[in-house]
Every structure is written in structure tokens, then in C-alpha cells.
Short mmCIF file of C-alpha atoms in Angstrom, two decimals:
data_model
loop_
_atom_site.label_atom_id
_atom_site.label_comp_id
_atom_site.label_asym_id
_atom_site.label_seq_id
_atom_site.Cartn_x
_atom_site.Cartn_y
_atom_site.Cartn_z
CA UNK R 6 1.27 35.86 34.74
CA UNK R 7 3.27 37.29 31.55
CA UNK R 8 6.27 34.58 32.37
CA UNK R 9 3.43 32.06 32.30
CA UNK R 10 2.02 32.47 29.14
CA UNK R 11 5.41 33.54 27.70
CA UNK R 12 5.87 29.59 28.56
CA UNK R 13 2.38 28.96 27.02
CA UNK R 14 -0.46 29.41 29.39
CA UNK R 15 -3.13 30.32 26.68
CA UNK R 16 -5.04 32.94 29.38
CA UNK R 17 -4.62 34.90 33.25
CA UNK R 18 -7.73 35.98 35.01
CA UNK R 19 -8.04 39.24 36.47
CA UNK R 20 -9.53 42.18 36.96
CA UNK R 21 -10.31 45.99 35.08
CA UNK R 22 -7.50 47.67 37.44
CA UNK R 23 -6.72 44.69 39.54
CA UNK R 24 -9.89 45.56 42.10
CA UNK R 25 -12.03 42.32 42.25
CA UNK R 26 -13.67 40.64 45.62
CA UNK R 27 -10.32 40.90 47.60
CA UNK R 28 -6.59 41.82 47.44
CA UNK R 29 -4.33 40.15 44.85
CA UNK R 30 -5.95 40.06 42.04
CA UNK R 31 -4.16 41.42 38.69
CA UNK R 32 -4.35 44.05 36.53
CA UNK R 33 -5.78 42.65 32.94
CA UNK R 34 -4.94 45.99 32.03
CA UNK R 35 -1.29 46.66 32.93
CA UNK R 36 -0.44 42.42 31.41
CA UNK R 37 -2.10 43.43 27.81
CA UNK R 38 -0.76 46.86 27.28
CA UNK R 39 2.84 45.00 29.09
CA UNK R 40 2.58 42.73 26.39
CA UNK R 41 0.93 45.44 23.51
CA UNK R 42 4.59 47.30 24.37
CA UNK R 43 6.22 43.92 23.10
CA UNK R 44 4.48 43.61 20.17
CA UNK R 45 1.92 41.08 21.05
CA UNK R 46 -1.96 41.73 20.64
CA UNK R 47 -3.76 41.23 23.50
CA UNK R 48 -6.97 40.94 21.89
CA UNK R 49 -8.40 43.74 24.36
CA UNK R 50 -9.68 46.86 23.19
CA UNK R 51 -7.90 49.64 25.19
CA UNK R 52 -7.85 52.41 23.07
CA UNK R 53 -9.49 54.46 25.10
CA UNK R 54 -8.65 54.03 28.30
CA UNK R 55 -9.75 57.19 29.65
CA UNK R 56 -13.77 56.24 28.54
CA UNK R 57 -12.73 52.98 30.34
CA UNK R 58 -11.47 54.27 33.47
CA UNK R 59 -14.38 56.97 33.86
CA UNK R 60 -16.86 53.71 33.67
CA UNK R 61 -14.92 52.09 36.28
CA UNK R 62 -14.73 54.87 38.98
CA UNK R 63 -18.11 55.36 37.75
CA UNK R 64 -19.75 51.98 38.11
CA UNK R 65 -17.63 50.65 41.23
CA UNK R 66 -17.02 54.00 42.64
CA UNK R 67 -13.36 53.68 43.25
CA UNK R 68 -10.78 56.14 42.03
CA UNK R 69 -7.76 55.48 39.85
CA UNK R 70 -4.91 56.00 41.41
CA UNK R 71 -2.53 58.74 39.68
CA UNK R 72 0.54 56.42 39.60
CA UNK R 73 -1.33 53.70 37.90
CA UNK R 74 0.05 51.77 34.79
CA UNK R 75 -0.94 53.31 31.69
CA UNK R 76 -4.64 54.63 33.18
CA UNK R 77 -3.31 57.19 35.62
CA UNK R 78 -3.37 60.66 35.13
CA UNK R 79 0.01 61.37 36.14
CA UNK R 80 1.63 57.62 34.37
CA UNK R 81 2.44 59.89 30.98
CA UNK R 82 3.96 62.84 32.82
CA UNK R 83 7.53 64.29 33.51
CA UNK R 84 8.95 66.94 37.03
CA UNK R 85 11.88 66.51 36.33
CA UNK R 86 14.10 68.36 34.39
CA UNK R 87 16.42 65.45 32.81
CA UNK R 88 13.70 63.53 32.46
CA UNK R 89 11.75 66.38 30.73
CA UNK R 90 15.15 67.13 28.25
CA UNK R 91 15.07 63.24 27.07
CA UNK R 92 11.54 63.14 26.46
CA UNK R 93 11.97 66.52 24.64
CA UNK R 94 14.78 65.16 22.20
CA UNK R 95 13.03 61.84 21.91
CA UNK R 96 9.74 63.69 20.84
CA UNK R 97 11.56 66.13 18.27
CA UNK R 98 13.43 63.07 16.54
CA UNK R 99 9.98 61.19 15.61
CA UNK R 100 8.95 64.45 13.90
CA UNK R 101 12.07 63.60 11.75
CA UNK R 102 11.04 60.01 11.49
CA UNK R 103 8.86 57.76 9.30
CA UNK R 104 5.23 57.87 10.84
CA UNK R 105 5.27 54.29 10.80
CA UNK R 106 8.94 54.31 12.44
CA UNK R 107 8.62 52.16 15.42
CA UNK R 108 8.03 53.78 19.12
CA UNK R 109 11.31 54.93 20.93
CA UNK R 110 10.63 57.56 23.21
CA UNK R 111 12.42 58.11 26.51
CA UNK R 112 10.82 57.47 29.41
CA UNK R 113 7.48 56.56 27.26
CA UNK R 114 6.79 52.89 27.26
CA UNK R 115 4.08 53.37 24.54
CA UNK R 116 2.97 56.06 22.15
CA UNK R 117 -0.64 57.29 24.48
CA UNK R 118 -2.16 58.62 21.19
CA UNK R 119 -2.24 54.24 21.30
CA UNK R 120 -4.46 54.23 24.32
CA UNK R 121 -6.32 57.64 23.64
CA UNK R 122 -4.14 59.87 26.00
CA UNK R 123 -2.71 62.84 24.46
CA UNK R 124 0.76 64.52 24.34
CA UNK R 125 -0.25 67.90 26.50
CA UNK R 126 0.18 66.22 29.57
CA UNK R 127 3.58 64.79 29.14
CA UNK R 128 5.61 67.28 30.27
CA UNK R 129 4.49 69.34 33.03
CA UNK R 130 6.41 72.28 35.31
CA UNK R 131 7.08 72.94 39.00
CA UNK R 132 9.39 74.47 40.60
CA UNK R 133 11.75 71.25 40.25
CA UNK R 134 11.33 71.01 36.18
CA UNK R 135 14.73 71.49 34.13
CA UNK R 136 15.25 74.58 31.56
CA UNK R 137 13.99 72.27 28.72
CA UNK R 138 10.19 71.66 29.78
CA UNK R 139 9.38 75.37 28.92
CA UNK R 140 10.55 75.90 26.05
CA UNK R 141 9.04 72.46 24.88
CA UNK R 142 5.55 73.83 26.66
CA UNK R 143 6.03 76.89 24.53
CA UNK R 144 6.91 74.90 21.11
CA UNK R 145 3.91 72.00 21.35
CA UNK R 146 1.04 74.98 22.80
CA UNK R 147 1.97 77.99 20.99
CA UNK R 148 4.44 76.84 18.03
CA UNK R 149 7.46 78.98 19.77
CA UNK R 150 11.18 76.98 19.02
CA UNK R 151 13.22 78.83 21.54
CA UNK R 152 16.97 78.64 20.63
CA UNK R 153 18.58 75.63 22.66
CA UNK R 154 20.98 78.78 24.41
CA UNK R 155 18.14 80.76 25.14
CA UNK R 156 16.15 77.85 27.65
CA UNK R 157 18.19 78.18 30.61
CA UNK R 158 17.21 81.99 30.84
CA UNK R 159 13.54 81.09 30.16
CA UNK R 160 13.07 78.08 32.57
CA UNK R 161 15.11 80.44 35.29
CA UNK R 162 12.00 82.93 34.61
CA UNK R 163 9.69 80.10 34.72
CA UNK R 164 11.33 78.24 37.59
CA UNK R 165 10.95 81.67 39.96
CA UNK R 166 7.38 82.08 39.33
CA UNK R 167 6.84 78.76 40.00
CA UNK R 168 8.78 78.51 43.26
CA UNK R 169 6.55 81.46 44.18
CA UNK R 170 2.97 79.91 43.17
CA UNK R 171 4.35 76.73 44.93
CA UNK R 172 2.05 74.59 42.87
CA UNK R 173 2.74 73.79 39.14
CA UNK R 174 1.98 76.16 36.21
CA UNK R 175 -0.16 75.58 33.32
CA UNK R 176 0.88 76.12 29.77
CA UNK R 177 -0.68 79.37 29.41
CA UNK R 178 1.20 80.99 33.07
CA UNK R 179 4.07 80.07 30.95
CA UNK R 180 3.45 81.88 27.60
CA UNK R 181 2.20 84.89 29.98
CA UNK R 182 5.91 84.86 31.94
CA UNK R 183 7.64 84.38 28.21
CA UNK R 184 5.19 87.38 26.79
CA UNK R 185 6.08 89.89 29.50
CA UNK R 186 9.69 89.30 30.00
CA UNK R 187 10.71 89.29 26.30
CA UNK R 188 7.17 90.50 24.04
CA UNK R 189 6.44 92.89 26.56
CA UNK R 190 8.85 94.62 28.69
CA UNK R 191 9.57 98.03 28.31
CA UNK R 192 11.04 98.94 31.55
CA UNK R 193 14.26 100.44 29.84
CA UNK R 194 13.39 100.81 25.81
CA UNK R 195 10.59 101.80 24.10
CA UNK R 196 9.57 102.36 20.06
CA UNK R 197 7.66 105.82 19.74
CA UNK R 198 7.91 106.12 16.52
CA UNK R 199 9.45 103.79 13.24
CA UNK R 200 10.52 104.01 9.34
CA UNK R 201 12.93 102.47 6.67
CA UNK R 202 13.61 103.50 3.35
CA UNK R 203 15.21 101.54 0.76
CA UNK R 204 17.67 102.41 -1.09
CA UNK R 205 19.82 101.63 -4.14
CA UNK R 206 23.19 102.88 -5.07
CA UNK R 207 25.98 101.62 -6.98
CA UNK R 208 29.73 100.30 -5.35
CA UNK R 209 31.61 100.17 -8.62
CA UNK R 210 30.09 98.02 -11.19
CA UNK R 211 27.72 96.40 -8.47
CA UNK R 212 24.47 97.56 -7.20
CA UNK R 213 24.58 98.34 -3.26
CA UNK R 214 21.23 97.95 -1.21
CA UNK R 215 21.33 99.45 2.13
CA UNK R 216 18.36 100.26 4.67
CA UNK R 217 17.17 103.91 6.16
CA UNK R 218 16.18 103.55 9.51
CA UNK R 219 14.82 106.31 11.48
CA UNK R 220 13.17 106.59 14.71
CA UNK R 221 11.81 107.65 17.56
CA UNK R 222 12.66 105.50 20.78
CA UNK R 223 12.54 106.43 24.71
CA UNK R 224 15.24 105.70 26.76
CA UNK R 225 14.31 105.63 30.41
CA UNK R 226 11.48 108.05 30.00
CA UNK R 227 13.11 110.72 27.78
CA UNK R 228 12.92 110.31 24.21
CA UNK R 229 15.29 111.00 21.66
CA UNK R 230 15.66 110.59 17.57
CA UNK R 231 17.84 108.44 16.43
CA UNK R 232 18.58 107.20 12.81
CA UNK R 233 21.30 105.38 10.71
CA UNK R 234 21.79 103.40 7.54
CA UNK R 235 22.70 99.74 7.57
CA UNK R 236 22.63 96.08 5.23
CA UNK R 237 19.02 96.45 6.73
CA UNK R 238 16.40 97.23 9.33
CA UNK R 239 17.99 95.15 12.19
CA UNK R 240 21.33 96.54 10.94
CA UNK R 241 20.16 100.20 10.55
CA UNK R 242 18.74 99.87 13.74
CA UNK R 243 21.11 98.44 16.12
CA UNK R 244 23.30 101.37 14.49
CA UNK R 245 21.63 103.54 15.56
CA UNK R 246 21.18 103.26 18.82
CA UNK R 247 24.58 103.94 19.53
CA UNK R 248 22.65 107.66 19.18
CA UNK R 249 21.74 106.74 22.53
CA UNK R 250 22.86 106.11 26.67
CA UNK R 251 21.67 102.93 26.06
CA UNK R 252 24.69 100.06 26.52
CA UNK R 253 27.20 99.07 23.55
CA UNK R 254 26.23 96.01 22.26
CA UNK R 255 26.46 93.26 19.59
CA UNK R 256 24.52 90.60 17.72
CA UNK R 257 26.19 87.80 18.59
CA UNK R 258 23.18 85.08 17.67
CA UNK R 259 19.93 85.45 15.96
CA UNK R 260 16.95 83.41 14.89
CA UNK R 261 13.64 83.44 13.31
CA UNK R 262 11.18 81.50 12.68
CA UNK R 263 6.68 81.77 11.34
CA UNK R 264 3.89 80.82 13.83
CA UNK R 265 0.56 80.65 12.27
CA UNK R 266 -0.42 79.89 9.27
CA UNK R 267 -2.32 82.34 5.98
CA UNK R 268 -2.81 85.92 7.16
CA UNK R 269 -2.66 85.28 10.48
CA UNK R 270 1.13 84.46 9.90
CA UNK R 271 3.43 86.17 11.67
CA UNK R 272 7.57 86.21 11.99
CA UNK R 273 9.30 85.76 15.59
CA UNK R 274 13.05 86.56 16.15
CA UNK R 275 15.46 85.68 18.92
CA UNK R 276 18.37 88.30 19.55
CA UNK R 277 21.19 87.04 21.74
CA UNK R 278 23.64 90.67 22.08
CA UNK R 279 26.62 91.10 23.63
CA UNK R 280 27.57 93.72 25.25
CA UNK R 281 30.70 96.17 26.02
CA UNK R 282 31.12 94.36 29.61
CA UNK R 283 30.30 91.09 28.10
CA UNK R 284 27.23 90.42 29.62
CA UNK R 285 24.95 88.63 26.91
CA UNK R 286 21.17 88.77 27.23
CA UNK R 287 18.34 86.98 24.99
CA UNK R 288 15.37 88.82 23.16
CA UNK R 289 12.90 87.74 21.43
CA UNK R 290 9.86 89.71 18.87
CA UNK R 291 6.48 89.09 17.52
CA UNK R 292 5.70 90.75 14.31
CA UNK R 293 3.50 90.15 11.35
CA UNK R 294 6.49 92.37 9.56
CA UNK R 295 9.75 90.13 9.31
CA UNK R 296 12.03 93.34 9.91
CA UNK R 297 10.22 94.57 12.89
CA UNK R 298 10.77 91.51 14.55
CA UNK R 299 14.00 91.41 14.99
CA UNK R 300 14.48 94.90 16.29
CA UNK R 301 12.18 94.38 18.60
CA UNK R 302 14.50 91.22 19.55
CA UNK R 303 16.78 93.81 19.96
CA UNK R 304 14.81 96.26 22.15
CA UNK R 305 14.08 93.17 24.16
CA UNK R 306 17.22 92.06 24.81
CA UNK R 307 17.92 95.86 25.89
CA UNK R 308 15.49 95.39 28.23
CA UNK R 309 16.83 91.98 29.90
CA UNK R 310 19.57 94.59 31.13
CA UNK R 311 18.30 95.72 35.11
#
């Protein structure tokens, strides 16, 4: 049919979703949107394909198979890790482009919004999903932009949960995994009390600002009072932890961003620590206080040590 149109045919005959009196009917929706994807106006209003599909099912009593081109439930969905990663990168690239830029995202022939579909279901997570899929879900739904180096550990935690559940995981379940594993994990180290004091002093002709951090922490159930100075809250707290039995470590990566707007804005910090034995662990912290988010991320990282 499409080759016939290219050869000069002025019309084609068919049925919505290819279901007519008998078999073998042309699916006019597929042909029209194939033309649309190539920049040809099919002169059919298909901007709300979801409603069209609902009416079709209501009037005929027939279901639309989930893999039906354009209208199927799973058409704009990727479970495969490599596909998810390509889509995630393509969608990220579009945020830096002009809004009128041509659509060019791997595995997505057209912009789902053009036919009334949404982005939310593009990447769905099961046990076969890759390391970047879960990170995409957290960024799209919760504004959490995890550093790429943290994607593998998140992906492993989500895959384990999906294997156990033997089903696809919802976005809220993925967030719950992240929250439990990184934001609320108090298995080894907990902060009981924390205070910071900013101190100004002189070094030769320059004024030097330091932070004095005092804290009461619980390490495996035992409370310990600690205190140390540093270049800032994170440096001071990390140095003070040397006064506990916690493993010695150095911070080898730090990322931070904000989520929310106005009075509801919070800072989210991601910290990678490298212990003396060479093992590396990622932690995450979230707080309305920028300095506290980084401190919580260090605590989170230490709590990843089994």
C-alpha cells in the first residue's frame, strides 16, 4: 500500500487496526502513521490514539494486541537493557536541543506525545532490564539524577527485587528500593546528634574558614562521641569518623543536585568512598540542608559494607 502511494495512488482502502469483515484488511492507522513518521501528512487526526483504541474496543468488543504498531500498550516500551540505555541517552540528548528539532530517538519511530501517548511507560523494569533503566525511572519520576558510576549497583538491587517478585516493578517500587538501600539504611552507622560550628582564623595574611563538627554516632549499637575540624561539614565529619571503629576510607567521587522547588527544595548528594582494602561503595543522602545531605551520603556508603 505504501509503495503504491509512492507510485502515485491517490487513496488506499482499509480498516481501523486492520479488522474488517474478513482477514487481510489494510490497517489504515499503521499506514497513516508510517507516512507521518516520514514527514507526510496523512490528513487523519490521530492525535489521541488511546481514545481511538478505547472506542474501537467499546464498539467492536475486540482487543488491540499489545504489540500492535502505534496503538498497542507495549509499542513504546523497552524491557531490554541495551534498548533502555539507548532510549535514555536519546531522551537526555533531546533536553539539550531546540524544541523544534527533528525527532531522532533510538527505538522510538515517532514522539509518543504526537499521538497522545506518554513517556512514563517507555522504560519498564523487570529482571531482564539493564543497569540504566532503573536510573532513568528515578530521574523521570522523582528527579533523582544518579551518577552513571552508581547505575550498576542500583541496577543490581532492582534486578534482585524483580527476580524475587517474578514480575515487572512499578516506579514507586523502584524508589522504595533506592530509599531503603541508600536513604534509610542504618545497618552499621547512625547519627544520633550532630552540630556544626563555622570558625574563622588567619593563616599569614589570609582569613581561613573551617568547620568544627561534633557528633554522637552509633556504630553497630555502640554510641561514640566524635569531633573534628575540616574544610566544610563533609570533610570535618568524615575526618571525625576516624575516631570510631568504622573502616578507614577516602571520598573518591561526589555529586550533588537539588530536587523540588521553592520551600520544598531539597539537596541530594551521592558519595563514593574507597576503603583501605580497595573496595568502593556508593551512598546517597537527601536533606533540606546541603551540608547534611553530603554527610548522610557518607553514612549511607558506610552502611553498604556488609
